[in-house]
CSV table of C-alpha atoms in Angstrom, one decimal:
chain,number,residue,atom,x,y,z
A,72,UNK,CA,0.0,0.0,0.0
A,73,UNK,CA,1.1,3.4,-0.7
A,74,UNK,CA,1.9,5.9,1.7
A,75,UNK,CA,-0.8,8.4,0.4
A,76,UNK,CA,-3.0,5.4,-0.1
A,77,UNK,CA,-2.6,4.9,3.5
A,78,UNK,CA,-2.6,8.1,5.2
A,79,UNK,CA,-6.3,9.0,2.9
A,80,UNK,CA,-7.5,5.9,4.7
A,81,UNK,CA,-6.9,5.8,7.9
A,82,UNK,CA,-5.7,9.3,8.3
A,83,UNK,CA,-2.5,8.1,10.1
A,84,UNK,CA,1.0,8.2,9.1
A,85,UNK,CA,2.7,4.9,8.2
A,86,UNK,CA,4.8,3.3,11.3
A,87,UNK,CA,8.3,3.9,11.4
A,88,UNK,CA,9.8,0.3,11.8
A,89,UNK,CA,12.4,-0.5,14.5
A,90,UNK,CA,15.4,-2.3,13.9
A,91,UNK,CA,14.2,-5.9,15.6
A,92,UNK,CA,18.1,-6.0,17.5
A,93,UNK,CA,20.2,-3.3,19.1
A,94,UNK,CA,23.7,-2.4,17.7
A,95,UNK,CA,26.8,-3.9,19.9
A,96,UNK,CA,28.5,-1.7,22.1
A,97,UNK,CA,31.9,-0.2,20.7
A,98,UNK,CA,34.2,-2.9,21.4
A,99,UNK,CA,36.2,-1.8,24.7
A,100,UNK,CA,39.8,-3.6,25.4
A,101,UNK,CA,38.9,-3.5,29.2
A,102,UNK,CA,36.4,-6.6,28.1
A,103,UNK,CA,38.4,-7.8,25.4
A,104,UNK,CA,41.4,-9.0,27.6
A,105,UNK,CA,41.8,-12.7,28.2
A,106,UNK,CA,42.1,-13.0,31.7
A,107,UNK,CA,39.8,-10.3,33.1
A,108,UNK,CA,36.2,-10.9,34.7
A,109,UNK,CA,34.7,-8.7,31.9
A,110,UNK,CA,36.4,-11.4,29.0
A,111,UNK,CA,33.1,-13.3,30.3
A,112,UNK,CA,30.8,-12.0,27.5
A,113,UNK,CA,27.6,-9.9,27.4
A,114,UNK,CA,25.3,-11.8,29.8
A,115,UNK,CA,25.0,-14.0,32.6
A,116,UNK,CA,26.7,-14.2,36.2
A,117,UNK,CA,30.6,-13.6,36.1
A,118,UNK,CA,30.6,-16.4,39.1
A,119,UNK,CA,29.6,-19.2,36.5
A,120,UNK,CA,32.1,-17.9,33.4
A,121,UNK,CA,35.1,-20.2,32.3
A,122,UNK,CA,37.5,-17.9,33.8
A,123,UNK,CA,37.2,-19.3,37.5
A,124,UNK,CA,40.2,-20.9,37.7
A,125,UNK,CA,38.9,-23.5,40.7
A,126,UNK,CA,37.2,-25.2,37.8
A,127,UNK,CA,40.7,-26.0,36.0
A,128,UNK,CA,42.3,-27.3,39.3
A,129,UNK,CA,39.5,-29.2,39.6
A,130,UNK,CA,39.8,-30.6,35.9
A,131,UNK,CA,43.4,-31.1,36.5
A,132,UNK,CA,43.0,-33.5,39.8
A,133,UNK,CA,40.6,-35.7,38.2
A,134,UNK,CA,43.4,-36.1,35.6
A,135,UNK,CA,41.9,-34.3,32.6
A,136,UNK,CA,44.3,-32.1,30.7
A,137,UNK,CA,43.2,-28.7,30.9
A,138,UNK,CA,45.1,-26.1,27.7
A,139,UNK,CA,43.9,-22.8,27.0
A,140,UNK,CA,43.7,-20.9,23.6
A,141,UNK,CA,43.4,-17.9,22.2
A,142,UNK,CA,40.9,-16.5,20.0
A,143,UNK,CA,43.1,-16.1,16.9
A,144,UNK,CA,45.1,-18.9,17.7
A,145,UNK,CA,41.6,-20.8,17.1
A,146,UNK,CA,41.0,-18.4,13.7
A,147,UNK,CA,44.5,-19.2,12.1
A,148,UNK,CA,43.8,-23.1,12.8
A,149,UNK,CA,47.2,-23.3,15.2
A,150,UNK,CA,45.0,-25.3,17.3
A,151,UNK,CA,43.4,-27.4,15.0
A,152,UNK,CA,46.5,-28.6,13.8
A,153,UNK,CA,47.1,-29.4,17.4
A,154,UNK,CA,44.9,-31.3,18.2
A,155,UNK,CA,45.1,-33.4,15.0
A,156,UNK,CA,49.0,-34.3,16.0
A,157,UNK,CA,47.6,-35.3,19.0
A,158,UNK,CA,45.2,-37.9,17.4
A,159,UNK,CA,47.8,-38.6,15.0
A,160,UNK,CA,49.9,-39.8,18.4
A,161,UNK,CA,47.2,-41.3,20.0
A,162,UNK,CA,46.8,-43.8,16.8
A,163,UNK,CA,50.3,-44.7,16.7
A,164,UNK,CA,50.5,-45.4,20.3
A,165,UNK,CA,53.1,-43.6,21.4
A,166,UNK,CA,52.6,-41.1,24.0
């Protein structure tokens, strides 16, 4: 429907639409620093986040191996190729 169409009818002015999410706040290095209780996102409690470092001494006792990675580390596929020498081990037996 046009907008004159509209506004002859109903005598109203068309709606102005909303954008349906809000923009993301200007990226701050006080959040973006591994390490720091704000690293824990946008939401939730900062008690429950990955960060609490109980939860890797805790990992470590029951014998898991517990490595940490950074974000580009992940993006360049350093860690990828890590973990597939590791499989690559673990199918020749050595270890």
């Amino acid at each position: 429907m046009d907008e004159k169409e509209y506004k002859a009818l109903t005598k109203k002015t068309l709606p102005k639409r909303k954008p349906r999410t809000l923009p993301l706040s200007k990226a701050k290095q006080s959040y973006l620093e591994e390490g720091l209780p704000w690293s824990g996102g946008r939401g939730g409690k900062l008690a429950f986040k990955a960060w609490n470092m109980g939860r890797y001494d805790e990992a470590e006792e029951l014998g898991y191996r517990v490595k940490r990675f950074n974000p580009t580390a992940v993006k360049f596929g350093h860690v990828i190729t890590w973990l597939l020498s590791l499989f690559e081990k673990d199918e020749d037996g050595t270890d």
